[in-house]
PDB file of C-alpha atoms in Angstrom:
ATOM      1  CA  UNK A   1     232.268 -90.470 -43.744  1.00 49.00           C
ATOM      2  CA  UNK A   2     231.877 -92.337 -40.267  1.00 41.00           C
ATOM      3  CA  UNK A   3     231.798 -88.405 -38.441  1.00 42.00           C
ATOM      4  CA  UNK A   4     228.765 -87.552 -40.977  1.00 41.00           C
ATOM      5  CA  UNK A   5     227.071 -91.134 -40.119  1.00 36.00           C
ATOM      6  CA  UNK A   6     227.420 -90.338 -36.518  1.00 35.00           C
ATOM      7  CA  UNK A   7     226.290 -87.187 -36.525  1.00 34.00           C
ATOM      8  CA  UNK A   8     223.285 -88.137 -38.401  1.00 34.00           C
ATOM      9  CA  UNK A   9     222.506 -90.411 -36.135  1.00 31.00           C
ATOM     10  CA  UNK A  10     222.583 -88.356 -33.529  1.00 31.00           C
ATOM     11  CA  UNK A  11     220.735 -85.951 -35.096  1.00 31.00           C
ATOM     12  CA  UNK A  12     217.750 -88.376 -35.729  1.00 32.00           C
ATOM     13  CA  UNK A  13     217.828 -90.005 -31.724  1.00 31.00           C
ATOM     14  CA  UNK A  14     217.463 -86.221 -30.862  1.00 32.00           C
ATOM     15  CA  UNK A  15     214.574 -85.758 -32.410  1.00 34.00           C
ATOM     16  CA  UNK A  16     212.782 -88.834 -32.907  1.00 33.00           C
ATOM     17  CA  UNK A  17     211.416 -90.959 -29.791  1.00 35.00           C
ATOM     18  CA  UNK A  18     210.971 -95.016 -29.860  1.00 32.00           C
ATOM     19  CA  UNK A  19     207.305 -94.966 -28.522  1.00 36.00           C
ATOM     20  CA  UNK A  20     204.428 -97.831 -28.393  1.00 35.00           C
ATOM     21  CA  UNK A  21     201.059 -97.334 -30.167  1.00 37.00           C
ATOM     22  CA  UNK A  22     200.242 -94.204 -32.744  1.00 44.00           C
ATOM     23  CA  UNK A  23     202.735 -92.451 -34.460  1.00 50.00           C
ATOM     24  CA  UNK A  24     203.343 -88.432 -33.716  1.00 57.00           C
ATOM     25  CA  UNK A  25     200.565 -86.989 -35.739  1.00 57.00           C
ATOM     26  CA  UNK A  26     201.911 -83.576 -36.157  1.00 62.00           C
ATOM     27  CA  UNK A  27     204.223 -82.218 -38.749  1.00 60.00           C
ATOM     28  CA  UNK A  28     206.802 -81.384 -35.770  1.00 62.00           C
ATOM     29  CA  UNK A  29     209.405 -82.274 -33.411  1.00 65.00           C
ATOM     30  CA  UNK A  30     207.392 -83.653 -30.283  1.00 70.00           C
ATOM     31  CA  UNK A  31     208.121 -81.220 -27.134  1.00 73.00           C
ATOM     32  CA  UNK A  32     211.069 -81.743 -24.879  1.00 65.00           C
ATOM     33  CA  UNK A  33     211.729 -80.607 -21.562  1.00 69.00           C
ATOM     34  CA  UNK A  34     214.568 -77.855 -22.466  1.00 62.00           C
ATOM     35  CA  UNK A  35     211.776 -75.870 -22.956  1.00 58.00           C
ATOM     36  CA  UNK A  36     209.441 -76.823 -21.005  1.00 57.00           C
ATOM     37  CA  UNK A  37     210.850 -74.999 -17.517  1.00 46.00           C
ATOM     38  CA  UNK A  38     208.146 -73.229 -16.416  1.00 45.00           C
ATOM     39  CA  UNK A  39     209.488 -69.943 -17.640  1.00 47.00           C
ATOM     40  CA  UNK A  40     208.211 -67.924 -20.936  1.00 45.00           C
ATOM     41  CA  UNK A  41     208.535 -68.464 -23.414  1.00 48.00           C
ATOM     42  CA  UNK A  42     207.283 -72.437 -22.816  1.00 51.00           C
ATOM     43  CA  UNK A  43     207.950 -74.535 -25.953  1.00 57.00           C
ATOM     44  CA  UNK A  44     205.230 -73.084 -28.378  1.00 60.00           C
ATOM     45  CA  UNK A  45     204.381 -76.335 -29.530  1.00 76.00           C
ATOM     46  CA  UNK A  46     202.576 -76.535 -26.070  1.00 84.00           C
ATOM     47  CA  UNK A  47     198.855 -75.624 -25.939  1.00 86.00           C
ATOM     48  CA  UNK A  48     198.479 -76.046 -22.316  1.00 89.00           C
ATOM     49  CA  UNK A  49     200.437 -75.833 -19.011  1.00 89.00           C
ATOM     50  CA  UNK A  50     199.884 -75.570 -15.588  1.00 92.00           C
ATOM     51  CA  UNK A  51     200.616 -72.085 -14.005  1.00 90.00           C
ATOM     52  CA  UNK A  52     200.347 -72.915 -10.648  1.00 90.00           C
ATOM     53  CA  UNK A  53     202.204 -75.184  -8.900  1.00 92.00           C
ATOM     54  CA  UNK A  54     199.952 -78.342  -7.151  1.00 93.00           C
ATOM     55  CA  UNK A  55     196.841 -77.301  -9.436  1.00 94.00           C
ATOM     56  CA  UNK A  56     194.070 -79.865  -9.659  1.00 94.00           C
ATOM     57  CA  UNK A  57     193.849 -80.689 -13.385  1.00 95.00           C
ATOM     58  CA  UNK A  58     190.096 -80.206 -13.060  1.00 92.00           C
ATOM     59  CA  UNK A  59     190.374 -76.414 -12.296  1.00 94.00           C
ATOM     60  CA  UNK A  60     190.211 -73.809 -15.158  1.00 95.00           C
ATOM     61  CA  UNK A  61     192.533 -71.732 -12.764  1.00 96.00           C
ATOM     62  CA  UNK A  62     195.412 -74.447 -12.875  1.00 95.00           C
ATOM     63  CA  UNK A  63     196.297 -74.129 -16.935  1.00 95.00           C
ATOM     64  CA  UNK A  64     197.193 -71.263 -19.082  1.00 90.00           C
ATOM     65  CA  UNK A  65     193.868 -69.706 -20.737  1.00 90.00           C
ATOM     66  CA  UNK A  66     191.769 -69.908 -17.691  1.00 94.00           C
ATOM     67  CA  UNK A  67     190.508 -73.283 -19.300  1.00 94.00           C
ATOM     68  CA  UNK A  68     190.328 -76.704 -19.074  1.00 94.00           C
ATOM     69  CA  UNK A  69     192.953 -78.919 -22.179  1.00 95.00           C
ATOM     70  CA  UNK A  70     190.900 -79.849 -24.739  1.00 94.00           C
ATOM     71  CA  UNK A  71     190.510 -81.748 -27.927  1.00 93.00           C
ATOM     72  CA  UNK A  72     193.617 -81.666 -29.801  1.00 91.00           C
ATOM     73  CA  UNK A  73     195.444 -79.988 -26.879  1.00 91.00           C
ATOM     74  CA  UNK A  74     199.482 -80.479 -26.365  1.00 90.00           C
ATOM     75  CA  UNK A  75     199.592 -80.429 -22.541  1.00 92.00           C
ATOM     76  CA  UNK A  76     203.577 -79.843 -20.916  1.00 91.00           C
ATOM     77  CA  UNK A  77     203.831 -80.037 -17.456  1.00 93.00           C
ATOM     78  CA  UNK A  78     207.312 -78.781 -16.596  1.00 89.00           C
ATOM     79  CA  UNK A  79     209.846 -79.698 -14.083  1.00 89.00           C
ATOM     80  CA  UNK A  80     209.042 -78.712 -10.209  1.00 90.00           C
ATOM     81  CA  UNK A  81     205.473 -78.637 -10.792  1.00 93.00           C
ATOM     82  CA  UNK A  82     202.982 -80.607 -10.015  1.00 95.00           C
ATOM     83  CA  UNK A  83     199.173 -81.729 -11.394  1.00 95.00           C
ATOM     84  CA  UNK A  84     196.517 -83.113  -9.133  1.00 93.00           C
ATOM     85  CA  UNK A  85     194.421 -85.834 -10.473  1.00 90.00           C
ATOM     86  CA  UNK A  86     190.831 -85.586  -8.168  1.00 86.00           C
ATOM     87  CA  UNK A  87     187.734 -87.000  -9.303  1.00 85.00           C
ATOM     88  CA  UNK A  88     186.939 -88.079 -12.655  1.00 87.00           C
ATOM     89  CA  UNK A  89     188.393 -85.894 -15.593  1.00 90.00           C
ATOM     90  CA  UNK A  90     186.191 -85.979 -18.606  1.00 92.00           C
ATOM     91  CA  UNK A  91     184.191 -89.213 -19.752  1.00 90.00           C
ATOM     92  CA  UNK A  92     184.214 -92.585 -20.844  1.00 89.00           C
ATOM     93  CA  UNK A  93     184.369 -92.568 -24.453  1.00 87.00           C
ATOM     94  CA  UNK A  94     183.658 -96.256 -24.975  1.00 85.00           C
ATOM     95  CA  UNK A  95     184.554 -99.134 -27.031  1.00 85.00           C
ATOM     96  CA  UNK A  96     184.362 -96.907 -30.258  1.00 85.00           C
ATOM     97  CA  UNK A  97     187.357 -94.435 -32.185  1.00 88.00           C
ATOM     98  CA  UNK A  98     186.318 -91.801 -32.678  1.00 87.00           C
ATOM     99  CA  UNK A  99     184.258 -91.063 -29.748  1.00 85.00           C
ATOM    100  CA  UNK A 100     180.670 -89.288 -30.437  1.00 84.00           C
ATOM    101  CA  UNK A 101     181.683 -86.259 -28.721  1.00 86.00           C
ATOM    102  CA  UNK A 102     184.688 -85.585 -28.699  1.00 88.00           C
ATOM    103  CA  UNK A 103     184.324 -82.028 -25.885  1.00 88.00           C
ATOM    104  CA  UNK A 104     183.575 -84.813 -23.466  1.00 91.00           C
ATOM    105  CA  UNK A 105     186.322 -87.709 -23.969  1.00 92.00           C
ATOM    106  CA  UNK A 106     189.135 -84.973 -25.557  1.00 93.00           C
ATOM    107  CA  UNK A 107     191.996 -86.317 -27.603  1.00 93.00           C
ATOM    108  CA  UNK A 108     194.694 -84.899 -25.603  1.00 94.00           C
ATOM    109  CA  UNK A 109     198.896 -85.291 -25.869  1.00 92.00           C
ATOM    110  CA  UNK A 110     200.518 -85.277 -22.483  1.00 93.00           C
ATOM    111  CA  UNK A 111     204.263 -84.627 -21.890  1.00 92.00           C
ATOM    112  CA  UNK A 112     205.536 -84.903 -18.258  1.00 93.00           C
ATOM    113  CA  UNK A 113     208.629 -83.563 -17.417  1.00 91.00           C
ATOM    114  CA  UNK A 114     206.862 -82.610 -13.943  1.00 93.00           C
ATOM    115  CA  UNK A 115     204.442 -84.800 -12.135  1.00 95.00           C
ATOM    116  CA  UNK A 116     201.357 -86.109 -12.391  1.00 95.00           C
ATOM    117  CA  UNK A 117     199.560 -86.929  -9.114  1.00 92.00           C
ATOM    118  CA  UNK A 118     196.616 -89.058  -9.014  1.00 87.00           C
ATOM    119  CA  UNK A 119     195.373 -87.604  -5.310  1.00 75.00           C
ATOM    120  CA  UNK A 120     193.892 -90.422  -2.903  1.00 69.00           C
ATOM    121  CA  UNK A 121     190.580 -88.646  -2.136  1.00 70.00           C
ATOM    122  CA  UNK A 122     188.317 -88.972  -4.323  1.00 74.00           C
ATOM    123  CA  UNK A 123     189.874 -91.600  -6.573  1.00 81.00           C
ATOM    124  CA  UNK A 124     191.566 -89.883 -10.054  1.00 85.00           C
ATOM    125  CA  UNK A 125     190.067 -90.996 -13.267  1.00 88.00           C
ATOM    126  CA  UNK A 126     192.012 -89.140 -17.038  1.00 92.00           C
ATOM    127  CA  UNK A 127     189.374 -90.577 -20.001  1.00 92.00           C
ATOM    128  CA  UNK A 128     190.583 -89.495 -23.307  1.00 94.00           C
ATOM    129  CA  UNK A 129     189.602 -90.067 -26.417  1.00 93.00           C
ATOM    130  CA  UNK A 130     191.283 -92.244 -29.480  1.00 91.00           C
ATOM    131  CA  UNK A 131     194.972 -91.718 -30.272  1.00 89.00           C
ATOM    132  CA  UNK A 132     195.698 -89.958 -27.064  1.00 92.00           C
ATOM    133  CA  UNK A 133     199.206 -90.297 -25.491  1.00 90.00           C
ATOM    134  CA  UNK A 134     201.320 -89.511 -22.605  1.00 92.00           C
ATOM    135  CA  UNK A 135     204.709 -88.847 -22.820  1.00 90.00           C
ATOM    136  CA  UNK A 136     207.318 -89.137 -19.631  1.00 91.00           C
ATOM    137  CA  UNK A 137     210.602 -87.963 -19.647  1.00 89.00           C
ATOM    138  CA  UNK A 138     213.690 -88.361 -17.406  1.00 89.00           C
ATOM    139  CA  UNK A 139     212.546 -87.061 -14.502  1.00 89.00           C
ATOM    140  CA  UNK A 140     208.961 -87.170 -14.871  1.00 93.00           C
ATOM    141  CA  UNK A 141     206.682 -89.154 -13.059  1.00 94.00           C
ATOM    142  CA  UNK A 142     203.045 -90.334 -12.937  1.00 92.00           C
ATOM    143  CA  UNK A 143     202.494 -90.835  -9.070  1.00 90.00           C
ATOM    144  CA  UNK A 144     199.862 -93.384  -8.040  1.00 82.00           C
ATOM    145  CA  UNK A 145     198.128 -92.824  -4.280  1.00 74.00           C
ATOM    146  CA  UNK A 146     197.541 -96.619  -4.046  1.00 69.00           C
ATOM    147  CA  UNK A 147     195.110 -98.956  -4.631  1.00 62.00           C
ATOM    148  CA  UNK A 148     193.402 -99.951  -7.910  1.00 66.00           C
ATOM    149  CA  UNK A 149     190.295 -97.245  -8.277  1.00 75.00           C
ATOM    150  CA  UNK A 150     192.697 -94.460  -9.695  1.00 79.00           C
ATOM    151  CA  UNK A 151     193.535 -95.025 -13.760  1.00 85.00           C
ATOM    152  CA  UNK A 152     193.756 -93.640 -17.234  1.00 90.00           C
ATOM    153  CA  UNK A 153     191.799 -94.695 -20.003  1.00 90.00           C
ATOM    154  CA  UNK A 154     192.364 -94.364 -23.446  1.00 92.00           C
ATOM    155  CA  UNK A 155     189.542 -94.771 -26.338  1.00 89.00           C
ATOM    156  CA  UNK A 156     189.043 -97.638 -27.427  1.00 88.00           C
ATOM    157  CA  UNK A 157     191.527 -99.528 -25.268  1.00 87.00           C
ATOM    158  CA  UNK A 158     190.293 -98.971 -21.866  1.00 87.00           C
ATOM    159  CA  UNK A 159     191.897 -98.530 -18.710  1.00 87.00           C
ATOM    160  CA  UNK A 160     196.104 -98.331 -19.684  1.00 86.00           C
ATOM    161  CA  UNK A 161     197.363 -97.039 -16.130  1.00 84.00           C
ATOM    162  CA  UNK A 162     195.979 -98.181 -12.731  1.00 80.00           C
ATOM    163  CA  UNK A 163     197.379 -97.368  -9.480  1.00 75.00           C
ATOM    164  CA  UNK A 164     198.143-100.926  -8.494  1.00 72.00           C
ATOM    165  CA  UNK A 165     200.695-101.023 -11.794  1.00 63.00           C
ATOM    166  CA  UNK A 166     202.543 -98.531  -9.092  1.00 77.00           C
ATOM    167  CA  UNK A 167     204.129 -95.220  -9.850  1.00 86.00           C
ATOM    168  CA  UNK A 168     205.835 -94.335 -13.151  1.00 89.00           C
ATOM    169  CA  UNK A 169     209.282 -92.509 -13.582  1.00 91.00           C
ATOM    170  CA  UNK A 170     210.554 -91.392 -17.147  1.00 90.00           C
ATOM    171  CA  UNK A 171     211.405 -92.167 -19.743  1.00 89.00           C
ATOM    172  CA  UNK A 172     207.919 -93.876 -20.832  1.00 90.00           C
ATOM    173  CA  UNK A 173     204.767 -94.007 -22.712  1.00 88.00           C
ATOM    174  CA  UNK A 174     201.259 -94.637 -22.399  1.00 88.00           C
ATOM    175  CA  UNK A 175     198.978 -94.965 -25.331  1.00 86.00           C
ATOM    176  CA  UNK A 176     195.968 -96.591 -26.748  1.00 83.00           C
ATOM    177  CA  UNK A 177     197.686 -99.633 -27.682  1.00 76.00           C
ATOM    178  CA  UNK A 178     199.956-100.169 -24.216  1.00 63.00           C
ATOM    179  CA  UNK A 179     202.406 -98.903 -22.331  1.00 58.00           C
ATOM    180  CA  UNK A 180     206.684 -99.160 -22.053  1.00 59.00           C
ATOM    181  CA  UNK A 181     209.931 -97.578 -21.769  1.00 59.00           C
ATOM    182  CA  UNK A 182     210.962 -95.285 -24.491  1.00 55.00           C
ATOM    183  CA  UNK A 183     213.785 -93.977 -25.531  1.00 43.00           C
ATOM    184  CA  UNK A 184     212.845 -89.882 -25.407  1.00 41.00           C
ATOM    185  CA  UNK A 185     214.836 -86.923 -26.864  1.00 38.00           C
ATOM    186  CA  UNK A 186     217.245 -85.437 -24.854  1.00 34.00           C
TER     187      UNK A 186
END
């Protein structure tokens, strides 16, 4: 009886993760980094990933596809590689959920398992739209150039990450409605 307990316990920390704001909104496990190495086959829950190492997010020629993430997009960056954040990525979406247009200010779902670098020159800006999420693992980081001018905002919350609240290592989240530690799958 205790073995079964345990084991079911274990089973639900491995695939569950304690994160703050909205809950997982699809009808699977979230990705993890086992599969998320860079290699094919990538975890095919993931829309998008970078296929070149050091990539600015910004360029169509960084991600699988040729294009840009979009709406609705799962993004994985694996271990040993590295996004660029230059310039301002998509728009403001305001004050408002949903956004008016929603090609502009994308609802996007980030997992890090590599790193995300917000580049000193110009000043990185992510805007997403409402119920958009970043996910760090063990290992991850989101790496800030210093300052206060680089940031992520999330719909309707506003700015959630600046560079002065310093770099980020995993495990952690970032959503609409704050940001913490969390307790990720292994």
């Amino acid at each position: 009886m205790k073995k079964n307990l345990l084991l079911a316990l274990i089973l639900f920390v491995l695939n569950s993760t304690v994160t703050v704001g909205q809950p997982w909104p699809f009808g699977f496990a979230k990705p993890n980094c086992t599969y998320i190495n860079g290699s094919q086959p990538l975890n095919p829950r993931c829309t998008k990933w970078p296929v070149v190492n050091n990539g600015s997010w910004n360029a169509g020629s960084t991600w699988n596809g040729g294009t840009l993430p979009a709406h609705n997009d799962i993004v994985c960056i694996p271990f040993g590689i590295t996004v660029q954040m230059t310039g301002q990525i998509y728009q403001d979406g305001g004050p408002a959920c949903p956004v008016s247009n929603t090609t502009n200010t994308p609802t996007l779902h980030i997992f890090i398992c590599g790193i995300l670098n917000f580049d000193n020159n110009p000043k990185g800006k992510l805007y997403l739209g409402c119920n958009s999420s970043l996910v760090i693992y063990t290992g991850g980081q989101i790496i800030s150039s210093g300052g206060n001018a680089d940031l992520i905002n999330i719909s309707p919350a506003g700015d959630v990450w600046r560079t002065n609240n310093t770099t980020v290592t995993g495990p952690y989240t970032i959503t609409g409605n704050g940001q913490g530690p969390g307790v990720l799958p292994v």
